[in-house]
Coordinates of C-alpha atoms in Angstrom, one line a residue:
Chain A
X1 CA 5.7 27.1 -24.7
X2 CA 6.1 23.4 -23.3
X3 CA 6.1 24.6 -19.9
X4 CA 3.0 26.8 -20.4
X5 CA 1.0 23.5 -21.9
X6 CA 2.5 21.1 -19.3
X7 CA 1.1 24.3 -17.0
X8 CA -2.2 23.9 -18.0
X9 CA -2.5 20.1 -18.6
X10 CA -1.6 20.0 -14.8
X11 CA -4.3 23.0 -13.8
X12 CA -7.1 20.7 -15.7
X13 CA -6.2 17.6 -14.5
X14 CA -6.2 19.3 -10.6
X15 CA -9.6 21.4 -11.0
X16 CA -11.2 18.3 -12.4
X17 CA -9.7 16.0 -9.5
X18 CA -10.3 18.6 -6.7
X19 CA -14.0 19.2 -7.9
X20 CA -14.3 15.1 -7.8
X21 CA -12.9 14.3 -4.4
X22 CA -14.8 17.5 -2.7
X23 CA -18.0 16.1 -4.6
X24 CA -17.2 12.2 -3.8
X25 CA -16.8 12.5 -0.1
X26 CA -12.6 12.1 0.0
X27 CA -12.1 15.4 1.3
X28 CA -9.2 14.3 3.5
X29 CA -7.3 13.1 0.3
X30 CA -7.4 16.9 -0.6
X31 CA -4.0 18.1 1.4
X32 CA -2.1 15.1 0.5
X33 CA -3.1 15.6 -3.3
X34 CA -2.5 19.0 -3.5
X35 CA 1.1 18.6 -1.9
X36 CA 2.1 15.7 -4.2
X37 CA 0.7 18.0 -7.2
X38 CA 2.5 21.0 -6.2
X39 CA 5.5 19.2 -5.7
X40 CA 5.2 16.8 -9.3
X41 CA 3.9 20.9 -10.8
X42 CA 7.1 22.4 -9.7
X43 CA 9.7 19.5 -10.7
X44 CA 7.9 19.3 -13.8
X45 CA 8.0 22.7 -15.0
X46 CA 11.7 23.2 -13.5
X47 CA 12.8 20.1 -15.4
X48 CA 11.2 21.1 -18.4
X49 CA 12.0 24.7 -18.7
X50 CA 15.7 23.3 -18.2
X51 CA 15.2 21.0 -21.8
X52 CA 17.7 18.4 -22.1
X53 CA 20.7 19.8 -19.9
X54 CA 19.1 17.8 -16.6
X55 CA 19.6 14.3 -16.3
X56 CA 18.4 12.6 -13.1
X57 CA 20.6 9.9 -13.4
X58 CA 23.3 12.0 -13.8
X59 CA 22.6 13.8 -10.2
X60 CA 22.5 10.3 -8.6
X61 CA 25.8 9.4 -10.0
X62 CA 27.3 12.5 -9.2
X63 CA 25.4 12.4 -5.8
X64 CA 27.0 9.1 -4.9
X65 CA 30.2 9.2 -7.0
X66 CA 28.9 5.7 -8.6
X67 CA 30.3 6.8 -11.9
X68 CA 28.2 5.6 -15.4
X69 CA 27.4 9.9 -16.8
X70 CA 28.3 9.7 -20.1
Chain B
X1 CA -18.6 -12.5 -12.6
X2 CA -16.2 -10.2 -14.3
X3 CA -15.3 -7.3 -12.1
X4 CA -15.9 -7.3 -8.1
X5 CA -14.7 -4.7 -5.7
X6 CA -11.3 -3.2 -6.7
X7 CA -10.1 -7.1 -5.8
X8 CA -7.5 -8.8 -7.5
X9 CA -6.8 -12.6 -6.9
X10 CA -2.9 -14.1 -6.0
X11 CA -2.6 -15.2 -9.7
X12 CA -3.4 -12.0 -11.3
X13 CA -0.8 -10.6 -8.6
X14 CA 1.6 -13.1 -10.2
X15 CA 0.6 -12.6 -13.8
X16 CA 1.1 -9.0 -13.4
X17 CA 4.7 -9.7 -11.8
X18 CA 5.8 -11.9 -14.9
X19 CA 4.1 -9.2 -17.5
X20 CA 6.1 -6.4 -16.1
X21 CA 9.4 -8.3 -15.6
X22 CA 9.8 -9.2 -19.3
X23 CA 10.6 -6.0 -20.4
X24 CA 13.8 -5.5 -18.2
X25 CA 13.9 -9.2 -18.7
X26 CA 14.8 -8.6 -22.6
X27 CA 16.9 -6.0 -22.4
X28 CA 19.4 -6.6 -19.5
X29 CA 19.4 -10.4 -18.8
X30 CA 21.2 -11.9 -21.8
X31 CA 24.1 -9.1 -21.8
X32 CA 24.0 -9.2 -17.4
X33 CA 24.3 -12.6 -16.8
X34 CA 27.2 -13.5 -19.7
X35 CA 29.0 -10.6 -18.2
X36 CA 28.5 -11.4 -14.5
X37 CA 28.4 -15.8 -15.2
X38 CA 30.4 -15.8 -18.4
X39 CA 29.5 -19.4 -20.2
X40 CA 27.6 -20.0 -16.8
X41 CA 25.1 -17.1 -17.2
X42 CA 22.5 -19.1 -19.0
X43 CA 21.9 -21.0 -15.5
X44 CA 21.4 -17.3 -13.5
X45 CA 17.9 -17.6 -13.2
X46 CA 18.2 -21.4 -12.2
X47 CA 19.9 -20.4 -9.3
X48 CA 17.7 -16.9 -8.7
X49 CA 14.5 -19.3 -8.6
X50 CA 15.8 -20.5 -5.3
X51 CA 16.4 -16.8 -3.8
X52 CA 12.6 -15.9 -5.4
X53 CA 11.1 -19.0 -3.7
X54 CA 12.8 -17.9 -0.2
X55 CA 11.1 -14.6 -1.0
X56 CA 7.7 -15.6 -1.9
X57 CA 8.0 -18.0 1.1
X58 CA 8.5 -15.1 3.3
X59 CA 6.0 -13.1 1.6
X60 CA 3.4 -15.6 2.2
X61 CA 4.7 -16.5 5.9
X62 CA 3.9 -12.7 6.3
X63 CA 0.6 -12.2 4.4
X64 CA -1.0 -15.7 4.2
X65 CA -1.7 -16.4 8.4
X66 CA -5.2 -15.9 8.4
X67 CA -6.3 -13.3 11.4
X68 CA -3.9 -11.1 12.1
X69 CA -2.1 -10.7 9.0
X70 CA -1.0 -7.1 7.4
X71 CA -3.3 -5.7 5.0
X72 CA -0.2 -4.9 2.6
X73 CA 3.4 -4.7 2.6
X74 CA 3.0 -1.3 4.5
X75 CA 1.3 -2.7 7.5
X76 CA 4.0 -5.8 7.5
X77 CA 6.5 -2.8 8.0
X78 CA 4.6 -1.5 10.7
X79 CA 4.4 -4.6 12.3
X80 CA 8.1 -4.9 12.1
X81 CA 9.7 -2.1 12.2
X82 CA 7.0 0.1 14.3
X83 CA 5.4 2.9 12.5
X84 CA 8.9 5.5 12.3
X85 CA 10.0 2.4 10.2
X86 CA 7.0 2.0 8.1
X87 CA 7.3 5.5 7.0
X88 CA 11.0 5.8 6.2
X89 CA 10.1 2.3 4.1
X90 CA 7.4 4.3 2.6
X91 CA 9.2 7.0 1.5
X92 CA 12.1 5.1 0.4
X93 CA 10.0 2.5 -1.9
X94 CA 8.0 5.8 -3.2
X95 CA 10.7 7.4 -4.2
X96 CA 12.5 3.9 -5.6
X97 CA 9.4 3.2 -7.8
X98 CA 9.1 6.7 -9.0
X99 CA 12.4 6.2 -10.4
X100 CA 11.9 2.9 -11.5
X101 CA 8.7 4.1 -13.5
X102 CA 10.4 7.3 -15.1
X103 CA 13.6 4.7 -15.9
X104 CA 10.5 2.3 -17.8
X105 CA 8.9 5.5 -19.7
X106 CA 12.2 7.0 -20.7
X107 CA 13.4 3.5 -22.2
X108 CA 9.9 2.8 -24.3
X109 CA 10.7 5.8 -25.5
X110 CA 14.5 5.5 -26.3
X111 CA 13.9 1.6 -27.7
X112 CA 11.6 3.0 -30.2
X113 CA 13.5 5.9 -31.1
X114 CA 16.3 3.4 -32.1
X115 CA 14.7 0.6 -33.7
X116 CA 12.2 2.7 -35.9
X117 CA 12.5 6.0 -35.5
X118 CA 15.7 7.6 -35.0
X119 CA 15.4 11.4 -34.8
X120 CA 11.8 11.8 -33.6
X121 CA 11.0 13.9 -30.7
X122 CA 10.8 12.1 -27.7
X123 CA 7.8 13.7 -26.5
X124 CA 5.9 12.2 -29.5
X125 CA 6.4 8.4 -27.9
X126 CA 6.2 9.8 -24.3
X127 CA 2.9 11.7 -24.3
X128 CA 0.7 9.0 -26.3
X129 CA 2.1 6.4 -23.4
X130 CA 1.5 8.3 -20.4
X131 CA -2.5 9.2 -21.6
X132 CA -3.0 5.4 -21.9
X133 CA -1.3 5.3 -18.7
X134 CA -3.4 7.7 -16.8
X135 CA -6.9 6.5 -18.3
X136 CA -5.9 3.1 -17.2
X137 CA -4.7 4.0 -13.3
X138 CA -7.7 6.2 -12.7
X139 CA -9.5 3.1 -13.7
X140 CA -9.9 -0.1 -11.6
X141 CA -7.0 -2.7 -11.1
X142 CA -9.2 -5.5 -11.9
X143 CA -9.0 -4.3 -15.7
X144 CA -5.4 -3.9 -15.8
X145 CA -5.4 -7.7 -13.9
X146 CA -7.7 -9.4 -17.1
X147 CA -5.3 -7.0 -19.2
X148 CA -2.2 -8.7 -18.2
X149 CA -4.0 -12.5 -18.4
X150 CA -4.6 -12.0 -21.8
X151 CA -1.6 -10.5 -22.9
X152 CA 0.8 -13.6 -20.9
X153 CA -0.9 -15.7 -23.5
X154 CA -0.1 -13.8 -26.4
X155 CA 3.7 -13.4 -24.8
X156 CA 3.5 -17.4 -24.7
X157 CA 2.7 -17.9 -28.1
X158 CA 5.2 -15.9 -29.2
X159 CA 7.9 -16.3 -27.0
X160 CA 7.6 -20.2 -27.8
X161 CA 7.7 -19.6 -31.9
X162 CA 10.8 -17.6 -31.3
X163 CA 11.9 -20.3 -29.4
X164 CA 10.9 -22.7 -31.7
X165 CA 12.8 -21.0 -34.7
X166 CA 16.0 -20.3 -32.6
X167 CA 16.5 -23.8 -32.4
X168 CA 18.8 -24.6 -35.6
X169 CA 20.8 -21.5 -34.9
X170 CA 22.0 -22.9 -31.0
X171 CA 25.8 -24.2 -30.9
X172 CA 26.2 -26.4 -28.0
X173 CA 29.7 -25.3 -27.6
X174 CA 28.8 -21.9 -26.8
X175 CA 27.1 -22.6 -23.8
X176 CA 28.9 -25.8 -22.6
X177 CA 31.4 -27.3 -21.2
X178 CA 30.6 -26.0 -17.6
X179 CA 33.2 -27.5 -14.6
X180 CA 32.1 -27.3 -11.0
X181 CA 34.4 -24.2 -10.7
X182 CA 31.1 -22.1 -13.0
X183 CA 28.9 -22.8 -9.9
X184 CA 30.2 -19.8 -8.6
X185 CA 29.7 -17.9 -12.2
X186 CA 26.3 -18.8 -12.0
X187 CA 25.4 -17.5 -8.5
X188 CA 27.1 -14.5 -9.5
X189 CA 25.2 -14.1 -12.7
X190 CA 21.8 -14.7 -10.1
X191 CA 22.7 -11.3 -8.8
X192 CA 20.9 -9.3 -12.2
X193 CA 18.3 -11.8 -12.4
X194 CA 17.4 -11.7 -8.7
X195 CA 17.4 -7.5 -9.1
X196 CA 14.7 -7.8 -11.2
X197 CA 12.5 -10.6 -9.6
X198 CA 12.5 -8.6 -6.5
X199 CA 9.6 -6.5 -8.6
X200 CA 7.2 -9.2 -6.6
X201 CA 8.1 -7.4 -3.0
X202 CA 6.5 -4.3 -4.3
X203 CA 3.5 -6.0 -6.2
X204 CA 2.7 -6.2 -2.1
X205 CA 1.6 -2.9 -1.5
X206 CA -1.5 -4.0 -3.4
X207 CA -2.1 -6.0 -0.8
X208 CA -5.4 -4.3 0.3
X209 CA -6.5 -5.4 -3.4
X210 CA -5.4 -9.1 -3.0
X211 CA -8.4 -11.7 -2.1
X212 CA -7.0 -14.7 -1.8
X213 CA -3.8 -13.9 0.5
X214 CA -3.8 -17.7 1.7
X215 CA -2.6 -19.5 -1.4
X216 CA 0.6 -17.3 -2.0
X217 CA 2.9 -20.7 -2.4
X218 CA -0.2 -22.8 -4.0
X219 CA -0.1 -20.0 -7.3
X220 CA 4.5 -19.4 -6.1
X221 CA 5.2 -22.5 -7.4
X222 CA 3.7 -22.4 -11.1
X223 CA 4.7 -18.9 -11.4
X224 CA 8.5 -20.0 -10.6
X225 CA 8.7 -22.9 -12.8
X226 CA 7.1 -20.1 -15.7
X227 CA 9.5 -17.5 -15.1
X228 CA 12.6 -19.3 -14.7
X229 CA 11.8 -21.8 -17.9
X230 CA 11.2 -18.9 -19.7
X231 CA 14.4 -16.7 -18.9
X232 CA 16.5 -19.7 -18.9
X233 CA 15.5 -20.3 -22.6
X234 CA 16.0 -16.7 -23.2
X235 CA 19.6 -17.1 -22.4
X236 CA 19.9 -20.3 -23.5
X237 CA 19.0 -19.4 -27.1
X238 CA 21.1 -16.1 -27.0
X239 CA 23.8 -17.1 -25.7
X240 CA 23.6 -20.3 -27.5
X241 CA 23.2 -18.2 -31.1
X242 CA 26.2 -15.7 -30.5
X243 CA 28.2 -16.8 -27.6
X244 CA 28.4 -15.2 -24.2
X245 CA 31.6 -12.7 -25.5
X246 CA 29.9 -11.2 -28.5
X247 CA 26.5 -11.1 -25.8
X248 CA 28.2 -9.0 -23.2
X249 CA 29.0 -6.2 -25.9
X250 CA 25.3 -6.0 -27.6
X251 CA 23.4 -3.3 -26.2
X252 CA 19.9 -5.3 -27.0
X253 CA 21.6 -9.1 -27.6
X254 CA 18.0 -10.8 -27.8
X255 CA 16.4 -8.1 -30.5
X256 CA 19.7 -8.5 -32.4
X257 CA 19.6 -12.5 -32.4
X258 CA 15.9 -12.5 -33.3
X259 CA 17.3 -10.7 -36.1
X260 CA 19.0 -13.2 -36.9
X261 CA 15.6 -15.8 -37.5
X262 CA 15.1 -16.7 -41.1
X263 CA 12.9 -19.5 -42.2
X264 CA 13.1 -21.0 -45.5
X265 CA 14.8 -18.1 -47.2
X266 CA 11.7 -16.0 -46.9
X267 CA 10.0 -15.2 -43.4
X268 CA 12.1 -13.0 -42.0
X269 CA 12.1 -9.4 -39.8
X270 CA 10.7 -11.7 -36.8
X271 CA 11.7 -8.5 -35.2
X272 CA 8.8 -6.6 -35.7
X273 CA 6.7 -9.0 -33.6
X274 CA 9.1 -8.8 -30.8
X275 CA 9.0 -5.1 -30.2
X276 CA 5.4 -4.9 -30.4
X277 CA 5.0 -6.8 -27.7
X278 CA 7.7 -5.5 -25.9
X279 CA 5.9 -2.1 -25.9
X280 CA 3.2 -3.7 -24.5
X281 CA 5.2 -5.2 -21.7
X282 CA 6.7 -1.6 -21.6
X283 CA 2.6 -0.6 -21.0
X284 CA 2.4 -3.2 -18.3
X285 CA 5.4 -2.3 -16.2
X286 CA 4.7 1.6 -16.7
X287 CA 1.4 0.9 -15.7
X288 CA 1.9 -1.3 -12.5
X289 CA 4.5 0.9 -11.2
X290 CA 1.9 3.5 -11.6
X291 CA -0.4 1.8 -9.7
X292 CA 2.0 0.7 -6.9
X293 CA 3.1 4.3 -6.4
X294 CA -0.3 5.7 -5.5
X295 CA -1.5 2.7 -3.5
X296 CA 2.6 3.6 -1.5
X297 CA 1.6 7.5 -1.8
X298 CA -2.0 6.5 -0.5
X299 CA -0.6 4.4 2.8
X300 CA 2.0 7.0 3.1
X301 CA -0.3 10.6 3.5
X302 CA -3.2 8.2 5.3
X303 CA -5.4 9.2 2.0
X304 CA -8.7 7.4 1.6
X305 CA -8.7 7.2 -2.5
X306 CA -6.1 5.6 -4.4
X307 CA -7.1 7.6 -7.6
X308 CA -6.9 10.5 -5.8
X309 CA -3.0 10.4 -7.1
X310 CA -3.4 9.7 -10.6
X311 CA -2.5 13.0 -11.7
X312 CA 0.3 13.6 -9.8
X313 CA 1.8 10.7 -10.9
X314 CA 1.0 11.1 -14.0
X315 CA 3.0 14.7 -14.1
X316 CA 6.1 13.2 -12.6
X317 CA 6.1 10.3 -15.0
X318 CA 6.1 12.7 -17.8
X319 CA 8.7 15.2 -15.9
X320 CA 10.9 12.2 -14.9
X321 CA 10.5 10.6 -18.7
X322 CA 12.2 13.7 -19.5
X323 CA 14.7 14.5 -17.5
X324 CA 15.8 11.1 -16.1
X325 CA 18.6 10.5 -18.0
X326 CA 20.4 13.0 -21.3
X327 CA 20.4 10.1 -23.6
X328 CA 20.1 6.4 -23.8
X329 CA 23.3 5.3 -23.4
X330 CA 23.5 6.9 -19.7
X331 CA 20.2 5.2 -19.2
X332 CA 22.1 1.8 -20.2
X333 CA 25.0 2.4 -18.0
X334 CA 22.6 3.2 -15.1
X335 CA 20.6 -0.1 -15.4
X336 CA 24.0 -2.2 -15.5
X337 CA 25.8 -0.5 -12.9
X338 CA 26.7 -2.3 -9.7
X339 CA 25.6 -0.1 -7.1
X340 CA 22.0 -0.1 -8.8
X341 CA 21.7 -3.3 -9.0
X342 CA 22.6 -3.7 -5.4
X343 CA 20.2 -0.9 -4.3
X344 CA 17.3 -3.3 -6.6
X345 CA 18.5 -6.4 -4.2
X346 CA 18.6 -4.5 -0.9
X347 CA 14.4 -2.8 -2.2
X348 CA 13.7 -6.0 -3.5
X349 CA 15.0 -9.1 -1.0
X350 CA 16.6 -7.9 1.4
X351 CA 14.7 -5.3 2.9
X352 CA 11.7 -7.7 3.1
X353 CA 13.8 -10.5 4.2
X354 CA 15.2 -8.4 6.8
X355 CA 11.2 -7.0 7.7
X356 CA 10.1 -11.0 7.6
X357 CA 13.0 -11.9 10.3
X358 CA 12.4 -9.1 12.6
X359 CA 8.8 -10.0 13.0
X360 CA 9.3 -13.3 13.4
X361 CA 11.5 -12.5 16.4
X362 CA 9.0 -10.5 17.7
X363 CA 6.0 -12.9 16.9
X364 CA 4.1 -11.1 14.8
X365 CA 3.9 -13.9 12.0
X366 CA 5.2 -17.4 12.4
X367 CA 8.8 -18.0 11.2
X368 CA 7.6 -21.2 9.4
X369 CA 5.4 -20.8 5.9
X370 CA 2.0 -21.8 6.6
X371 CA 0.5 -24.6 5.2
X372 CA -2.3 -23.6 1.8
X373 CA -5.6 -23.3 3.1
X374 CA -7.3 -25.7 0.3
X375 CA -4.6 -26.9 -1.4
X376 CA -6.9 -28.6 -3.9
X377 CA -8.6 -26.5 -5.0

């Protein structure tokens, strides 16, 4: 369910931008944007759908054995 | 005139810096510095304001020679390190703030979860946060600039009352004698406080918003003498009220000695006026991290909008909120760890230090600060 409204919040917020910038004359900004929001989209969701079992923090400690997971 | 051109001036740039350091400020300096400076840790930021002054004097030796100068801290990369070693900086500080900002959401949410509502779903601090967030980023900087002037007045007021009241509670003997042997305790105890001031290297990649680039050390030196009065007294009056042993083991030392404030038997909860206000510094930091990330994520992709990235950072703020840490206490351990705070000196002074030197050498800015262009004014 949280997935599927973070989902949509993210396909407003990206129709409403994409109409804005081809409207406003920053078409070139339109590849960069739709990268960064296809990469924050996919994160997102996957972090999400995973609940509380991710910790970021916990990756980077693991990542370079700097200790501090609790 | 009230708004002009997406422009900020030097003192709103430094303004901004001191809004969106007191939030760290409050929650790791008293318990950092006793543990790094023991009785000494109360003079840490003493000592940081000279590493902060060779930084800003670097800064402005970079930004502030008229003709010639990089637009922002991305250009000055360029200019040093060619344009391979702009990018890799780019990346690097994106992805550093990024995790700075989703560290800043997940602990507004956490504080309030444990000072007035334990048990609540996250998600119900988070999502009110990051909507104020994104109205404010997609709107102009200049706003967020008068924002933050107003509320370093309010933090003033306060912060001097709490003062003020702290007063009768100090004990001299907790935070004296010092021997010439602490010097080294409070250099060490600079090493926290320094991780943290840092915050003004990436206030730099506004640079294309910043009008008045030429009176960097005119607007340095007040902003110094503010910061470093300010912390010092922090410590002073928490370390002075519990002693630097008890200090070092309080997860949130300076909430739990305001705590402590009771004034003629019946004002009391001063509390409550602290962690309002510290949300709002939470709001400022959030906010101005926000902002630096898309105006990195706009040099970075060449875009020709800053609000084109908004959204997307909005999304990840709210993803990384989540999923940053499993619970508070990791969050805690994170902020205090070594290696972190190392990486926050290397972002913060040393990388710019480094970028300053090397073009220097290769004469793209003159080694020695220039002088202010009007001084008196």
């Amino acid at each position: 369910m949280e997935v599927t409204v973070f989902l949509a919040v993210a396909l407003a917020l990206c129709v409403n931008d994409v109409r804005r910038m081809r409207g406003g004359g920053a078409r070139r900004d339109l590849a960069p944007y739709l990268a960064l929001t296809a990469v924050a989209v996919c994160a997102g969701a996957a972090l999400i759908a995973r609940g509380g079992s991710v910790s970021v923090i916990g990756l980077i400690n693991d990542a370079f054995n700097i200790g501090g997971r609790t | 005139m009230i708004l002009n051109n997406d422009k900020i001036s030097v003192r709103q740039i430094f303004i901004m810096f001191i809004m969106s350091t007191f939030s760290p400020a409050i929650r790791l300096f008293p318990a950092l510095c006793a543990s790094y400076g023991g009785i000494a840790g109360w003079l840490g930021p003493v000592v940081a304001a000279a590493g902060l002054q060779l930084l800003i004097a670097a800064l402005s030796s970079m930004f502030g020679h008229g003709a010639g100068a990089p637009a922002d801290l991305g250009d000055a990369f360029e200019m040093a390190f060619g344009r391979a070693g702009r990018q890799i900086a780019l990346v690097l500080y994106l992805a550093w703030t990024l995790l700075l900002c989703s560290v800043y959401v997940r602990y507004y949410a956490e504080r309030l979860m444990s000072t007035i509502f334990p048990n609540a779903d996250i998600r119900f601090f988070l999502i009110p946060m990051l909507i104020l967030v994104g109205i404010a980023a997609r709107g102009r900087i200049e706003a967020f600039a008068r924002f933050s002037e107003i509320t370093i007045l309010l933090f003033t007021a306060v912060f001097a009352l709490l003062f003020l009241f702290f007063i009768p509670s100090v004990k001299i003997g907790n935070l004296l004698p010092l021997t010439p042997g602490d010097a080294v305790s409070a250099a060490r105890s600079a090493i926290p406080v320094m991780s943290i001031w840092g915050y003004i290297t990436l206030f730099f990649f506004l640079g294309g918003h910043i009008k008045n680039r030429d009176k960097i050390k005119k607007y340095a030196r007040s902003a110094i003498t503010y910061i470093t009065a300010v912390t010092a007294l922090m410590l002073i009056f928490v370390t002075g009220s519990l002693g630097y042993r008890t200090v070092t083991r309080m997860p949130a030392p300076f909430f739990s000695a305001t705590k402590l404030i009771q004034i003629v038997r019946s004002v009391d909860r001063m509390e409550a006026i602290l962690l309002s206000l510290w949300v709002v510094s939470d709001f400022v930091t959030i906010l101005a991290f926000t902002f630096i990330a898309m105006n990195i994520a706009k040099k970075l992709f060449g875009a020709a909008e800053v609000r084109s990235f908004a959204s997307p950072m909005l999304l990840l703020g709210y993803a990384g909120g989540l999923a940053v840490a499993s619970n508070g206490l990791e969050l805690e351990r994170f902020s205090s760890n070594a290696a972190v705070i190392a990486v926050s000196v290397f972002a913060g002074t040393v990388l710019p230090l480094a970028a300053y030197l090397t073009g220097a050498v290769r004469g793209r800015w003159p080694l020695k600060t220039p002088p202010d262009a009007h001084p008196g004014r």
